[in-house]
Amino acid sequence: MLDVGFIGLGVMGRPMALNLARSGTAVVVWNRTAARSEPLRAAGAAVATSPAEVFRRARVVILMLADGAAIDSALGRGTPDFGACVARRTIVHMGTTSPDYSRGLEDDVRAAGGSYVEAPVSGSRGPAEDGRLVAMLAGEQAAVAAVRPLLRPMCAETFDCGRVPNALLMKLSVNLFLITMVTGLTEAFHFADRHGLDKRQFLAVLDAGPMASSVSRVKASKLMDRDFDVQAAALDVLKNNRLIAEAARESGVASPLLDVCHALFGEAVALGHGQSDMVAVLRAIEARTDGDRRHRRSRRSP
């Protein structure tokens, strides 16, 4: 048995798995698009031909997949293969799904004789490449303690959040702040731009003040250059926004700022910018401004 399996080599998963392989950890990987596995092979990882092979060869299997449907497919959940995949193994769910989904998955994994750890991460492609992600962990204490050292090549810090699904609830709380912060920065940039201000000076003033952060510096630079190359895709942000909104509604919690952002990211995706970075929400704000201007002009026309 190799020590660690890794399934899901997307924007975040591939750099995470690369850091794990480069740390000297024995890793076996699988991805639906096989070509994405080649950098892992070059880094010394074993490349499996199926998820089932990963489970046969690994004691701990990390899942960095887009949603519950992808996770269920990889695990064979709902089929006789599920028990063979998870029994006597630790399943580490590092993606972002609804808390209720994770709670149900934990129940099924434990019923089949496996262990389960939630370990969603905060950070985008850059921190993933640099091994500077922040992980939030939840699950049985013994399983969490066993998994935490495996995350060191990928994560600068880890936080024990208690029982499932508290790690995902923590991740959604953090993402609520991130989404509203970046949307606010983007709107402020748009406001300054449309008033004819020097955009570089605006960013310099922002960077000199107390609101500056590593996120504001990275995202402000992308706004300045109209660089929409993906770090955190607008479509993924919309998905996260939906998960937070659903969790808020289920618990009767108001989320007024998030609801506005939800609408804006929906508009950005509808405009065709789902695979662009989250600062592409600028496109939705610009479209609203330009639409309002056309409406005002049409009302003034005789």
Tab-separated table of C-alpha atoms in Angstrom:
chain	number	residue	atom	x	y	z
A	1	MET	CA	0.000	0.000	0.000
A	2	LEU	CA	1.083	3.517	-0.810
A	3	ASP	CA	0.432	5.974	1.969
A	4	VAL	CA	-1.837	8.550	0.347
A	5	GLY	CA	-4.286	8.622	-2.544
A	6	PHE	CA	-5.347	11.868	-4.195
A	7	ILE	CA	-8.389	12.150	-6.471
A	8	GLY	CA	-9.198	15.408	-8.271
A	9	LEU	CA	-6.472	17.393	-10.054
A	10	GLY	CA	-8.281	20.608	-10.919
A	11	VAL	CA	-7.191	24.218	-10.419
A	12	MET	CA	-6.615	23.588	-6.708
A	13	GLY	CA	-6.088	19.847	-6.580
A	14	ARG	CA	-3.167	19.571	-8.954
A	15	PRO	CA	-0.844	22.015	-7.128
A	16	MET	CA	-1.885	20.500	-3.802
A	17	ALA	CA	-1.054	16.990	-4.989
A	18	LEU	CA	2.220	18.210	-6.502
A	19	ASN	CA	3.299	19.677	-3.169
A	20	LEU	CA	2.422	16.402	-1.498
A	21	ALA	CA	4.443	14.381	-4.017
A	22	ARG	CA	7.409	16.754	-3.912
A	23	SER	CA	7.522	16.472	-0.120
A	24	GLY	CA	8.534	12.824	-0.476
A	25	THR	CA	5.136	11.416	0.411
A	26	ALA	CA	4.258	8.307	-1.575
A	27	VAL	CA	1.183	9.322	-3.564
A	28	VAL	CA	-1.114	7.609	-6.047
A	29	VAL	CA	-3.377	9.953	-8.034
A	30	TRP	CA	-6.338	9.794	-10.378
A	31	ASN	CA	-8.159	12.424	-12.412
A	32	ARG	CA	-11.045	12.096	-14.850
A	33	THR	CA	-8.999	13.977	-17.488
A	34	ALA	CA	-5.924	11.757	-17.589
A	35	ALA	CA	-3.608	14.375	-19.106
A	36	ARG	CA	-3.778	16.417	-15.897
A	37	SER	CA	-1.977	13.585	-14.108
A	38	GLU	CA	1.210	13.879	-16.151
A	39	PRO	CA	2.898	16.574	-13.982
A	40	LEU	CA	2.264	14.286	-10.999
A	41	ARG	CA	3.886	11.372	-12.780
A	42	ALA	CA	6.895	13.594	-13.505
A	43	ALA	CA	7.024	14.511	-9.789
A	44	GLY	CA	7.232	10.846	-8.825
A	45	ALA	CA	3.606	10.054	-8.049
A	46	ALA	CA	1.973	6.852	-9.222
A	47	VAL	CA	-0.903	7.406	-11.657
A	48	ALA	CA	-3.914	5.120	-11.280
A	49	THR	CA	-6.216	4.137	-14.116
A	50	SER	CA	-9.368	4.347	-11.974
A	51	PRO	CA	-10.566	5.569	-8.574
A	52	ALA	CA	-10.907	1.924	-7.493
A	53	GLU	CA	-7.166	1.452	-8.041
A	54	VAL	CA	-6.443	4.421	-5.787
A	55	PHE	CA	-8.498	2.832	-3.001
A	56	ARG	CA	-6.794	-0.521	-3.473
A	57	ARG	CA	-3.359	1.051	-3.118
A	58	ALA	CA	-3.863	3.785	-0.498
A	59	ARG	CA	-4.610	3.836	3.208
A	60	VAL	CA	-5.692	7.488	3.225
A	61	VAL	CA	-7.519	8.971	0.216
A	62	ILE	CA	-7.862	12.723	-0.269
A	63	LEU	CA	-10.772	13.949	-2.401
A	64	MET	CA	-10.508	17.403	-3.994
A	65	LEU	CA	-13.586	17.237	-6.183
A	66	ALA	CA	-16.079	19.782	-7.449
A	67	ASP	CA	-19.290	18.581	-5.834
A	68	GLY	CA	-21.167	15.759	-4.178
A	69	ALA	CA	-21.975	14.047	-7.469
A	70	ALA	CA	-18.281	13.799	-8.354
A	71	ILE	CA	-17.443	12.505	-4.876
A	72	ASP	CA	-20.216	9.879	-4.982
A	73	SER	CA	-19.019	8.724	-8.392
A	74	ALA	CA	-15.394	8.366	-7.260
A	75	LEU	CA	-16.440	6.460	-4.132
A	76	GLY	CA	-18.998	4.282	-5.867
A	77	ARG	CA	-21.469	5.513	-3.284
A	78	GLY	CA	-24.824	3.800	-3.604
A	79	THR	CA	-23.251	0.752	-5.263
A	80	PRO	CA	-21.708	-2.462	-3.871
A	81	ASP	CA	-18.258	-0.996	-4.630
A	82	PHE	CA	-18.612	1.657	-1.924
A	83	GLY	CA	-17.828	-0.634	0.986
A	84	ALA	CA	-14.759	-2.061	-0.740
A	85	CYS	CA	-13.478	1.465	-1.385
A	86	VAL	CA	-13.862	2.936	2.081
A	87	ALA	CA	-13.535	0.031	4.544
A	88	ARG	CA	-10.400	0.339	6.712
A	89	ARG	CA	-9.471	3.595	4.970
A	90	THR	CA	-9.600	7.253	5.925
A	91	ILE	CA	-11.533	9.443	3.476
A	92	VAL	CA	-10.457	13.094	3.551
A	93	HIS	CA	-12.965	15.484	1.959
A	94	MET	CA	-11.049	18.672	1.058
A	95	GLY	CA	-13.520	20.197	-1.397
A	96	THR	CA	-16.523	22.386	-0.642
A	97	THR	CA	-19.991	20.876	-0.447
A	98	SER	CA	-23.034	21.532	1.669
A	99	PRO	CA	-22.659	20.708	5.364
A	100	ASP	CA	-25.628	18.330	5.141
A	101	TYR	CA	-23.976	16.382	2.320
A	102	SER	CA	-20.801	15.983	4.368
A	103	ARG	CA	-22.730	14.845	7.437
A	104	GLY	CA	-24.455	12.154	5.382
A	105	LEU	CA	-21.192	11.063	3.766
A	106	GLU	CA	-19.562	10.675	7.172
A	107	ASP	CA	-22.436	8.451	8.298
A	108	ASP	CA	-22.087	6.235	5.233
A	109	VAL	CA	-18.288	5.966	5.422
A	110	ARG	CA	-18.320	5.039	9.095
A	111	ALA	CA	-21.140	2.527	8.552
A	112	ALA	CA	-18.975	0.858	5.890
A	113	GLY	CA	-16.029	0.543	8.270
A	114	GLY	CA	-14.020	3.599	7.256
A	115	SER	CA	-12.970	6.860	8.903
A	116	TYR	CA	-13.892	10.306	7.665
A	117	VAL	CA	-12.286	13.749	7.962
A	118	GLU	CA	-13.568	17.050	6.649
A	119	ALA	CA	-10.658	19.252	5.597
A	120	PRO	CA	-11.841	22.123	3.376
A	121	VAL	CA	-9.233	24.770	2.657
A	122	SER	CA	-9.157	28.546	2.454
A	123	GLY	CA	-7.068	29.946	-0.376
A	124	SER	CA	-6.911	30.074	-4.168
A	125	ARG	CA	-4.526	28.781	-6.816
A	126	GLY	CA	-1.561	30.914	-5.697
A	127	PRO	CA	-1.563	29.733	-2.075
A	128	ALA	CA	-2.205	26.192	-3.308
A	129	GLU	CA	0.931	26.367	-5.460
A	130	ASP	CA	2.949	27.801	-2.570
A	131	GLY	CA	1.696	25.339	0.041
A	132	ARG	CA	0.107	28.185	2.020
A	133	LEU	CA	-3.486	27.017	2.252
A	134	VAL	CA	-5.376	27.088	5.550
A	135	ALA	CA	-7.216	23.866	6.399
A	136	MET	CA	-10.187	23.469	8.699
A	137	LEU	CA	-10.551	19.956	10.112
A	138	ALA	CA	-13.503	18.084	11.586
A	139	GLY	CA	-14.132	14.466	12.469
A	140	GLU	CA	-13.197	11.884	15.069
A	141	GLN	CA	-10.142	13.038	17.010
A	142	ALA	CA	-8.002	10.015	16.140
A	143	ALA	CA	-8.688	10.372	12.412
A	144	VAL	CA	-8.036	14.130	12.482
A	145	ALA	CA	-4.766	13.607	14.370
A	146	ALA	CA	-3.637	11.035	11.797
A	147	VAL	CA	-4.494	13.263	8.825
A	148	ARG	CA	-3.070	16.558	10.077
A	149	PRO	CA	0.634	15.721	9.419
A	150	LEU	CA	-0.209	14.678	5.847
A	151	LEU	CA	-1.513	18.175	5.134
A	152	ARG	CA	1.717	20.002	6.027
A	153	PRO	CA	3.111	20.117	2.456
A	154	MET	CA	-0.149	21.717	1.298
A	155	CYS	CA	-1.265	23.860	4.234
A	156	ALA	CA	0.529	26.507	6.251
A	157	GLU	CA	-1.959	26.186	9.109
A	158	THR	CA	-4.655	23.790	10.259
A	159	PHE	CA	-7.523	24.380	12.678
A	160	ASP	CA	-9.504	21.711	14.529
A	161	CYS	CA	-13.178	22.665	14.281
A	162	GLY	CA	-14.638	19.736	16.206
A	163	ARG	CA	-17.357	17.505	14.795
A	164	VAL	CA	-18.541	17.197	11.194
A	165	PRO	CA	-19.811	19.436	9.580
A	166	ASN	CA	-18.214	22.266	11.573
A	167	ALA	CA	-15.201	22.502	9.253
A	168	LEU	CA	-17.428	23.129	6.259
A	169	LEU	CA	-19.529	25.616	8.219
A	170	MET	CA	-16.292	27.402	9.124
A	171	LYS	CA	-15.220	27.366	5.469
A	172	LEU	CA	-18.547	28.846	4.388
A	173	SER	CA	-18.221	31.563	7.048
A	174	VAL	CA	-14.755	32.467	5.771
A	175	ASN	CA	-15.967	32.419	2.176
A	176	LEU	CA	-18.843	34.745	3.010
A	177	PHE	CA	-16.294	37.339	4.102
A	178	LEU	CA	-14.070	36.692	1.083
A	179	ILE	CA	-16.911	36.988	-1.427
A	180	THR	CA	-18.304	40.208	0.018
A	181	MET	CA	-14.808	41.701	0.434
A	182	VAL	CA	-13.694	41.046	-3.145
A	183	THR	CA	-17.047	42.202	-4.517
A	184	GLY	CA	-16.762	45.391	-2.483
A	185	LEU	CA	-13.226	45.985	-3.738
A	186	THR	CA	-14.370	45.430	-7.313
A	187	GLU	CA	-17.268	47.853	-6.946
A	188	ALA	CA	-14.983	50.474	-5.389
A	189	PHE	CA	-12.524	50.073	-8.272
A	190	HIS	CA	-15.381	50.478	-10.755
A	191	PHE	CA	-16.637	53.580	-8.916
A	192	ALA	CA	-13.191	55.210	-9.044
A	193	ASP	CA	-12.700	54.247	-12.677
A	194	ARG	CA	-16.033	55.626	-13.863
A	195	HIS	CA	-15.362	58.901	-12.046
A	196	GLY	CA	-12.150	59.324	-13.993
A	197	LEU	CA	-9.801	58.925	-11.043
A	198	ASP	CA	-6.236	57.714	-11.437
A	199	LYS	CA	-6.733	53.994	-10.849
A	200	ARG	CA	-3.142	53.390	-9.806
A	201	GLN	CA	-3.403	56.156	-7.244
A	202	PHE	CA	-6.653	54.663	-5.937
A	203	LEU	CA	-4.908	51.339	-5.456
A	204	ALA	CA	-1.912	53.033	-3.811
A	205	VAL	CA	-4.202	54.846	-1.344
A	206	LEU	CA	-5.995	51.600	-0.585
A	207	ASP	CA	-2.730	49.727	-0.110
A	208	ALA	CA	-1.399	52.387	2.275
A	209	GLY	CA	-4.413	52.206	4.548
A	210	PRO	CA	-5.716	49.789	7.176
A	211	MET	CA	-7.932	47.860	4.744
A	212	ALA	CA	-5.017	46.496	2.736
A	213	SER	CA	-4.494	42.738	2.778
A	214	SER	CA	-2.820	40.045	0.729
A	215	VAL	CA	-6.177	39.419	-0.975
A	216	SER	CA	-6.779	43.098	-1.771
A	217	ARG	CA	-3.276	43.447	-3.224
A	218	VAL	CA	-3.615	40.433	-5.497
A	219	LYS	CA	-7.156	41.205	-6.623
A	220	ALA	CA	-6.520	44.946	-7.052
A	221	SER	CA	-3.601	44.184	-9.341
A	222	LYS	CA	-5.804	41.900	-11.418
A	223	LEU	CA	-8.486	44.580	-11.654
A	224	MET	CA	-5.927	47.165	-12.711
A	225	ASP	CA	-4.659	44.946	-15.518
A	226	ARG	CA	-8.103	43.530	-16.357
A	227	ASP	CA	-6.462	40.175	-15.751
A	228	PHE	CA	-9.192	37.582	-15.455
A	229	ASP	CA	-6.886	34.548	-15.503
A	230	VAL	CA	-8.398	32.170	-12.989
A	231	GLN	CA	-7.236	31.869	-9.394
A	232	ALA	CA	-10.715	31.261	-7.987
A	233	ALA	CA	-13.258	30.848	-10.794
A	234	ALA	CA	-16.432	32.952	-10.803
A	235	LEU	CA	-18.482	29.791	-11.347
A	236	ASP	CA	-16.949	28.215	-8.221
A	237	VAL	CA	-17.613	31.398	-6.260
A	238	LEU	CA	-21.241	31.284	-7.403
A	239	LYS	CA	-21.446	27.664	-6.189
A	240	ASN	CA	-19.967	28.643	-2.818
A	241	ASN	CA	-22.344	31.589	-2.638
A	242	ARG	CA	-25.272	29.241	-3.201
A	243	LEU	CA	-24.058	26.833	-0.501
A	244	ILE	CA	-23.722	29.677	2.014
A	245	ALA	CA	-27.153	31.054	1.115
A	246	GLU	CA	-28.741	27.614	1.526
A	247	ALA	CA	-27.080	27.111	4.909
A	248	ALA	CA	-28.249	30.570	5.971
A	249	ARG	CA	-31.841	29.901	4.919
A	250	GLU	CA	-31.918	26.498	6.648
A	251	SER	CA	-30.811	28.061	9.930
A	252	GLY	CA	-32.863	31.256	9.634
A	253	VAL	CA	-29.784	33.501	9.394
A	254	ALA	CA	-29.981	36.765	7.420
A	255	SER	CA	-27.322	37.243	4.726
A	256	PRO	CA	-28.121	40.561	2.988
A	257	LEU	CA	-24.646	41.311	1.596
A	258	LEU	CA	-24.199	37.755	0.388
A	259	ASP	CA	-27.545	37.890	-1.410
A	260	VAL	CA	-26.424	40.898	-3.465
A	261	CYS	CA	-23.165	39.160	-4.319
A	262	HIS	CA	-25.100	36.029	-5.273
A	263	ALA	CA	-27.049	38.008	-7.862
A	264	LEU	CA	-23.919	39.702	-9.240
A	265	PHE	CA	-21.948	36.463	-9.642
A	266	GLY	CA	-24.988	34.895	-11.282
A	267	GLU	CA	-24.996	37.748	-13.777
A	268	ALA	CA	-21.232	37.418	-14.386
A	269	VAL	CA	-21.638	33.711	-15.134
A	270	ALA	CA	-24.639	34.382	-17.386
A	271	LEU	CA	-22.475	36.859	-19.328
A	272	GLY	CA	-20.021	34.038	-20.060
A	273	HIS	CA	-17.355	34.693	-17.414
A	274	GLY	CA	-17.799	31.578	-15.281
A	275	GLN	CA	-14.294	30.275	-15.983
A	276	SER	CA	-12.674	33.670	-15.327
A	277	ASP	CA	-11.315	34.763	-11.961
A	278	MET	CA	-13.797	36.018	-9.402
A	279	VAL	CA	-12.826	39.630	-10.141
A	280	ALA	CA	-14.787	39.100	-13.370
A	281	VAL	CA	-17.753	40.149	-11.221
A	282	LEU	CA	-16.572	43.523	-12.529
A	283	ARG	CA	-18.234	42.582	-15.833
A	284	ALA	CA	-21.608	42.289	-14.121
A	285	ILE	CA	-21.177	45.614	-12.340
A	286	GLU	CA	-20.127	47.291	-15.598
A	287	ALA	CA	-23.140	45.793	-17.365
A	288	ARG	CA	-25.449	47.200	-14.697
A	289	THR	CA	-23.878	50.657	-15.010
A	290	ASP	CA	-24.066	50.648	-18.795
A	291	GLY	CA	-27.634	49.344	-18.721
A	292	ASP	CA	-28.684	52.086	-16.296
A	293	ARG	CA	-27.078	54.730	-18.502
A	294	ARG	CA	-28.897	53.452	-21.598
A	295	HIS	CA	-32.149	53.434	-19.649
A	296	ARG	CA	-31.669	57.031	-18.504
A	297	ARG	CA	-30.827	58.165	-22.045
A	298	SER	CA	-33.902	56.437	-23.453
A	299	ARG	CA	-36.115	58.131	-20.882
A	300	ARG	CA	-34.728	61.560	-21.857
A	301	SER	CA	-35.286	60.936	-25.550
A	302	PRO	CA	-38.382	62.712	-27.032
